[in-house]
Short mmCIF file of C-alpha atoms in Angstrom, two decimals:
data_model
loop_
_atom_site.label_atom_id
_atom_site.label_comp_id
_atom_site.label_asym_id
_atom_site.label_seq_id
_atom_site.Cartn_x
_atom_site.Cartn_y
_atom_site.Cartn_z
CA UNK A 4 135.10 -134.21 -120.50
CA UNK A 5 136.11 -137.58 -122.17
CA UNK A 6 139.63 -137.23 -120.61
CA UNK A 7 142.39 -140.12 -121.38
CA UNK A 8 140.94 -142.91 -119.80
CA UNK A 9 139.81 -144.65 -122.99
CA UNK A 10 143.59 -143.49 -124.70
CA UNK A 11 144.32 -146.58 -126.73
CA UNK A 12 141.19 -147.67 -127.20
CA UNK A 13 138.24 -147.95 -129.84
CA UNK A 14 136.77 -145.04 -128.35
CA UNK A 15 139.51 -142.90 -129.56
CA UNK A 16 138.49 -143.19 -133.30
CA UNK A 17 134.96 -143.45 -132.72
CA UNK A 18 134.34 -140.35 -130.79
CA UNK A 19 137.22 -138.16 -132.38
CA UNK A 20 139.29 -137.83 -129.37
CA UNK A 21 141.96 -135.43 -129.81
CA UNK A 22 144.94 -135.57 -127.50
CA UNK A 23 147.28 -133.56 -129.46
CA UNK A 24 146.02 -130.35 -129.50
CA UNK A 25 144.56 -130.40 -125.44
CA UNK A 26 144.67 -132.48 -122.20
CA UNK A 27 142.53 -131.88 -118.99
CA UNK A 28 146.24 -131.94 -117.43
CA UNK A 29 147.79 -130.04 -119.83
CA UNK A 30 145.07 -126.98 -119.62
CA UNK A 31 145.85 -127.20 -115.64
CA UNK A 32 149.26 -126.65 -116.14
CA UNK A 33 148.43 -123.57 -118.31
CA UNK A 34 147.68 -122.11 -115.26
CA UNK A 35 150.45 -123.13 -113.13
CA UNK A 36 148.11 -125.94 -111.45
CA UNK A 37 148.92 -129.43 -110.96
CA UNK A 38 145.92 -132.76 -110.71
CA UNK A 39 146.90 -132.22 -106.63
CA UNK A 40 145.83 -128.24 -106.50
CA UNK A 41 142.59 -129.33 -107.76
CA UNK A 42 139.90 -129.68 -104.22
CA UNK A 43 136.21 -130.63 -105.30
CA UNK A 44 134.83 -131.68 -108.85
CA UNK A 45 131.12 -131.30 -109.11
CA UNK A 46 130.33 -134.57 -112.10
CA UNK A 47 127.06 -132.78 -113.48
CA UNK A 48 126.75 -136.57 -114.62
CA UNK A 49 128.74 -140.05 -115.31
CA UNK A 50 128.14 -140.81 -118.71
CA UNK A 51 131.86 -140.87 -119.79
CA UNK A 52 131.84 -138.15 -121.90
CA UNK A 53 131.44 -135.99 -118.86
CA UNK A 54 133.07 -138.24 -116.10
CA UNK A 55 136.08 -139.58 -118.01
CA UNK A 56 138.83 -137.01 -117.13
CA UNK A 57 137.74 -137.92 -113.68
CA UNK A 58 140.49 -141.24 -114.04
CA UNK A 59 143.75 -142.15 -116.04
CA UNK A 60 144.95 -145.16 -117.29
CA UNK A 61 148.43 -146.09 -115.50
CA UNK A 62 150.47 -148.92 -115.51
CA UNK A 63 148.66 -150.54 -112.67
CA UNK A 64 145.33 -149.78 -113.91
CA UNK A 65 143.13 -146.59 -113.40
CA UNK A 66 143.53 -144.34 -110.89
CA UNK A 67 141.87 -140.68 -109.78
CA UNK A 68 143.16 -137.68 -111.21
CA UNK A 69 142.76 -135.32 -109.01
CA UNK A 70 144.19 -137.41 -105.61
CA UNK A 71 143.13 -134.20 -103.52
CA UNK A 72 139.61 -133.61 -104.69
CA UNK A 73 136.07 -134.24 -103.05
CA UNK A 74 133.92 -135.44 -106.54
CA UNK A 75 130.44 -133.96 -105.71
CA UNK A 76 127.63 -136.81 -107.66
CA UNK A 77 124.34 -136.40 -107.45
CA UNK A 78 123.12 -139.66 -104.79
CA UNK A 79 120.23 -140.16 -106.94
CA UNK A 80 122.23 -140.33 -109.87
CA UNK A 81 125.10 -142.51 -108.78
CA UNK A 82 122.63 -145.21 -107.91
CA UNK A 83 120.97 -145.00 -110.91
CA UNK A 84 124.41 -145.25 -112.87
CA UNK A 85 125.16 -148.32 -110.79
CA UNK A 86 122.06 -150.30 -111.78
CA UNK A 87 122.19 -149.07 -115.59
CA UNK A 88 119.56 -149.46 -118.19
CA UNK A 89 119.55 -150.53 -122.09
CA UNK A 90 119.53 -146.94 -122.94
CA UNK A 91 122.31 -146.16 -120.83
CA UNK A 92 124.40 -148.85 -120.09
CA UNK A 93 126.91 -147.87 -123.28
CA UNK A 94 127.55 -144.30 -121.49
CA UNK A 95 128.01 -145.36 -118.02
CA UNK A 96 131.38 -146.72 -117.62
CA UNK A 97 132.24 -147.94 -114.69
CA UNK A 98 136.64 -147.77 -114.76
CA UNK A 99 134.95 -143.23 -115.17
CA UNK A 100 133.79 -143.55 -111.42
CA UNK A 101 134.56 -146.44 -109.40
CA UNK A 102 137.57 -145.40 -108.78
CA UNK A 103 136.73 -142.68 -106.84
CA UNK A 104 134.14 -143.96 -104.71
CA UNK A 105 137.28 -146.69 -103.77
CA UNK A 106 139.61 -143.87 -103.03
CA UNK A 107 137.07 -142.81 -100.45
CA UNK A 108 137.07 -139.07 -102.69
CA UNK A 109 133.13 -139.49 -103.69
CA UNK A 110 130.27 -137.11 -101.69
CA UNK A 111 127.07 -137.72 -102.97
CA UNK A 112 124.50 -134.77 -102.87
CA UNK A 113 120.99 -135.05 -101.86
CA UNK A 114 119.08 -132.89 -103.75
CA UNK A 115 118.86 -128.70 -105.20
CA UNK A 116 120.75 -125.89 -103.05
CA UNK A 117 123.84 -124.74 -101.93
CA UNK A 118 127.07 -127.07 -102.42
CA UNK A 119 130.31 -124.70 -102.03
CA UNK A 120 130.69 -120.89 -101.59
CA UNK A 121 129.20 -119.43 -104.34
CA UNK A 122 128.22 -122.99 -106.44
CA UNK A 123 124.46 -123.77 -106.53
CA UNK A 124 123.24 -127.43 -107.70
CA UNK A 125 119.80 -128.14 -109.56
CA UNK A 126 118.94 -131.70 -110.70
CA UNK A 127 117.01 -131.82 -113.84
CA UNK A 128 115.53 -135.56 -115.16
CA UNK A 129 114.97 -135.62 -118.82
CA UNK A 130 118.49 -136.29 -120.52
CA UNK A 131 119.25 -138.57 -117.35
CA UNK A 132 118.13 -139.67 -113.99
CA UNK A 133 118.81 -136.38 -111.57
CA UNK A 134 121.94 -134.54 -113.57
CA UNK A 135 122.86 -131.72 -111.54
CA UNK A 136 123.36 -128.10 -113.36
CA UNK A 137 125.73 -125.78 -111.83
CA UNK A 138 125.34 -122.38 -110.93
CA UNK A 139 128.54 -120.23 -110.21
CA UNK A 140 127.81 -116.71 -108.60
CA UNK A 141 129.72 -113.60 -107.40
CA UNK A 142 128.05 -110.70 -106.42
CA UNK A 143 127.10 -109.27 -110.00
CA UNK A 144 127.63 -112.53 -112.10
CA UNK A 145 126.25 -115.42 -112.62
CA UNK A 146 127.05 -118.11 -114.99
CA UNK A 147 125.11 -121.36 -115.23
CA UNK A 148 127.03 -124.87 -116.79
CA UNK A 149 123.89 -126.55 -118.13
CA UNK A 150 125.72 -129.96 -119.42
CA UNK A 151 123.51 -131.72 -121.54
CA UNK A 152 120.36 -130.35 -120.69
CA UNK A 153 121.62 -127.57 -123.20
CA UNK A 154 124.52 -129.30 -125.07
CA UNK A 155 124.92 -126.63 -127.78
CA UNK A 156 123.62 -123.38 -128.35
CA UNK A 157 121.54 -124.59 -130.93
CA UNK A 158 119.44 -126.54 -128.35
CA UNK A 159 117.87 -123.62 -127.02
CA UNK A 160 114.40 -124.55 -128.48
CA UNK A 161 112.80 -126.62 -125.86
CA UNK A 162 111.17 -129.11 -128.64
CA UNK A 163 114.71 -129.58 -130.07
CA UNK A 164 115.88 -132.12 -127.74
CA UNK A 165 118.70 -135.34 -128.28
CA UNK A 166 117.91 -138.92 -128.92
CA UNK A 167 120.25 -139.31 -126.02
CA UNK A 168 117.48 -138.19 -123.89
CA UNK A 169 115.80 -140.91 -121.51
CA UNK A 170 112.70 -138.55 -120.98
CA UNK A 171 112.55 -136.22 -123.92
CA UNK A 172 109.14 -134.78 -122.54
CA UNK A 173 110.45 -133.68 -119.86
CA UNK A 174 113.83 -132.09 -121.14
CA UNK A 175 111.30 -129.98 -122.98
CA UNK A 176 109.28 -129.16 -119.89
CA UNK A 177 112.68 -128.72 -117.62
CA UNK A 178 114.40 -126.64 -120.67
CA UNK A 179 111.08 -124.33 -120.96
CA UNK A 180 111.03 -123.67 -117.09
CA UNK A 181 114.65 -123.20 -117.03
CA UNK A 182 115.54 -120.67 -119.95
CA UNK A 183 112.42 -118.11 -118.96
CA UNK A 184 114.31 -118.07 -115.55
CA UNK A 185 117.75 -117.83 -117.16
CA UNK A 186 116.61 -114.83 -119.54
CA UNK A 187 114.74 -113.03 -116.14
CA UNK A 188 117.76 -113.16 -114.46
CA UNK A 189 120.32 -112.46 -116.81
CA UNK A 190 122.35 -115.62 -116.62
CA UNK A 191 125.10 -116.50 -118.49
CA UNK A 192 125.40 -119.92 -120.07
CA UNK A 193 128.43 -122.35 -120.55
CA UNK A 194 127.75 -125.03 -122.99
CA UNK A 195 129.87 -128.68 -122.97
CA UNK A 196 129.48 -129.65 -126.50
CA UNK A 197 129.24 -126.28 -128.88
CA UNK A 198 132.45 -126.28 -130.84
CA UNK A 199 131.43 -122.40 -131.63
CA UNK A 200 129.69 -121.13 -128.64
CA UNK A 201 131.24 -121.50 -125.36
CA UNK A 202 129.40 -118.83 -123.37
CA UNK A 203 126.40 -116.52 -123.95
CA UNK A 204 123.66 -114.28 -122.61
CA UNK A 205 120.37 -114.68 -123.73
CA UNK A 206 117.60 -112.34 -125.15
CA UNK A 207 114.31 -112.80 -125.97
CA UNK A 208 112.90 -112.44 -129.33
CA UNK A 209 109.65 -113.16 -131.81
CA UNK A 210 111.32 -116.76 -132.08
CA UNK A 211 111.52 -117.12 -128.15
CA UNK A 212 114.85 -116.88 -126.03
CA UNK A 213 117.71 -116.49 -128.28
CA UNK A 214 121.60 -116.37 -128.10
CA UNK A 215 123.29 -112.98 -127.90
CA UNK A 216 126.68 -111.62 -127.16
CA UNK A 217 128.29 -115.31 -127.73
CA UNK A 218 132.17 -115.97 -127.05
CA UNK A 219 134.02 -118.62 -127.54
CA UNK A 220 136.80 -119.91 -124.96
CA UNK A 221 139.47 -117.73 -126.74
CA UNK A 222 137.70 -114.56 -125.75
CA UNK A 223 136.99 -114.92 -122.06
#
């Protein structure tokens, strides 16, 4: 998420960020874990609204949250963040990720497959250059965290895609392919940005593949 790296600043009222009501630490601690429990993040991307709990502002300047962590980028991605484009530039901030590539904390990922027991990786290229999706298996289970190539549950239609998108085209092509796979194989879906919907199965209907059995955080 956005975490407090911008706390203080004009990005505070422009985006709505709420610090009252929930911190990235604060959830941690929820369930008696500290920042230094914490041993791999997997970035699906670095725009900052998924990348900024990734840093905190101190004193001194920004540091890494999580001190004991391997962040898991995309290598494709990180270089493409580093040489930004007009589209882009406003949601690639650096203070979000240098900081851990200076810590020496930063793996970058070359390509689809395995990355940790049980985690799968697949880059997708329409919202931006090689986001990875994560998929999160046992042996029964398996639930997917689609970041924005599915922001909300109401993005399920492939033609409904964000201006955000550098390659709307092929968000619609990569959400198509991905969803008839999804439904086959009876994954469940987290989404990042549905303030109603955090998780759901899908089903498919006359209108094409469609929400069903949705939950929000609360009942999980």
């Amino acid at each position: 998420g956005i975490g407090d790296t911008f706390e203080g600043t004009e990005y505070e009222d422009i985006y709505a960020v709420d610090h009252e009501t929930a911190t990235l630490r604060g959830a941690l601690r929820v369930h008696d874990l500290e920042p230094s429990d914490v041993t791999d993040v997997i970035l699906t991307h670095l725009h900052f609204d998924h990348c900024g709990g990734s840093t905190f502002q101190t004193d001194e300047g920004v540091e890494v949250t999580f001190p004991s962590a391997t962040y898991h980028v995309q290598e494709e991605h990180w270089d493409w963040a580093a040489d930004s484009n007009p589209k882009e530039q406003g949601s690639f901030v650096s203070e979000t990720f240098a900081p851990i590539e200076a810590a020496d904390q930063l793996h970058l990922v070359d390509g689809d497959g395995p990355l940790l027991p049980h985690i799968e990786v697949e880059r997708v290229y329409g919202h931006t250059h090689a986001q990875q999706i994560v998929r999160v298996h046992d042996d029964t289970t398996t639930l997917v965290y689609v970041a924005d190539l599915l922001p909300t549950s109401h993005h399920l239609r492939p033609t409904w895609t964000m201006a955000y998108d550098i390659r709307p085209l092929q968000t619609i092509e990569e959400k198509g392919g991905f969803l008839e796979r999804a439904e086959r194989s009876e994954w469940k879906l987290f989404f990042e940005h549905d303030p109603d919907v955090a998780v759901t199965d899908l089903e498919r209907s006359d209108r094409g593949i469609d929400v069903v059995h949705p939950r929000t955080l609360a009942d999980l």
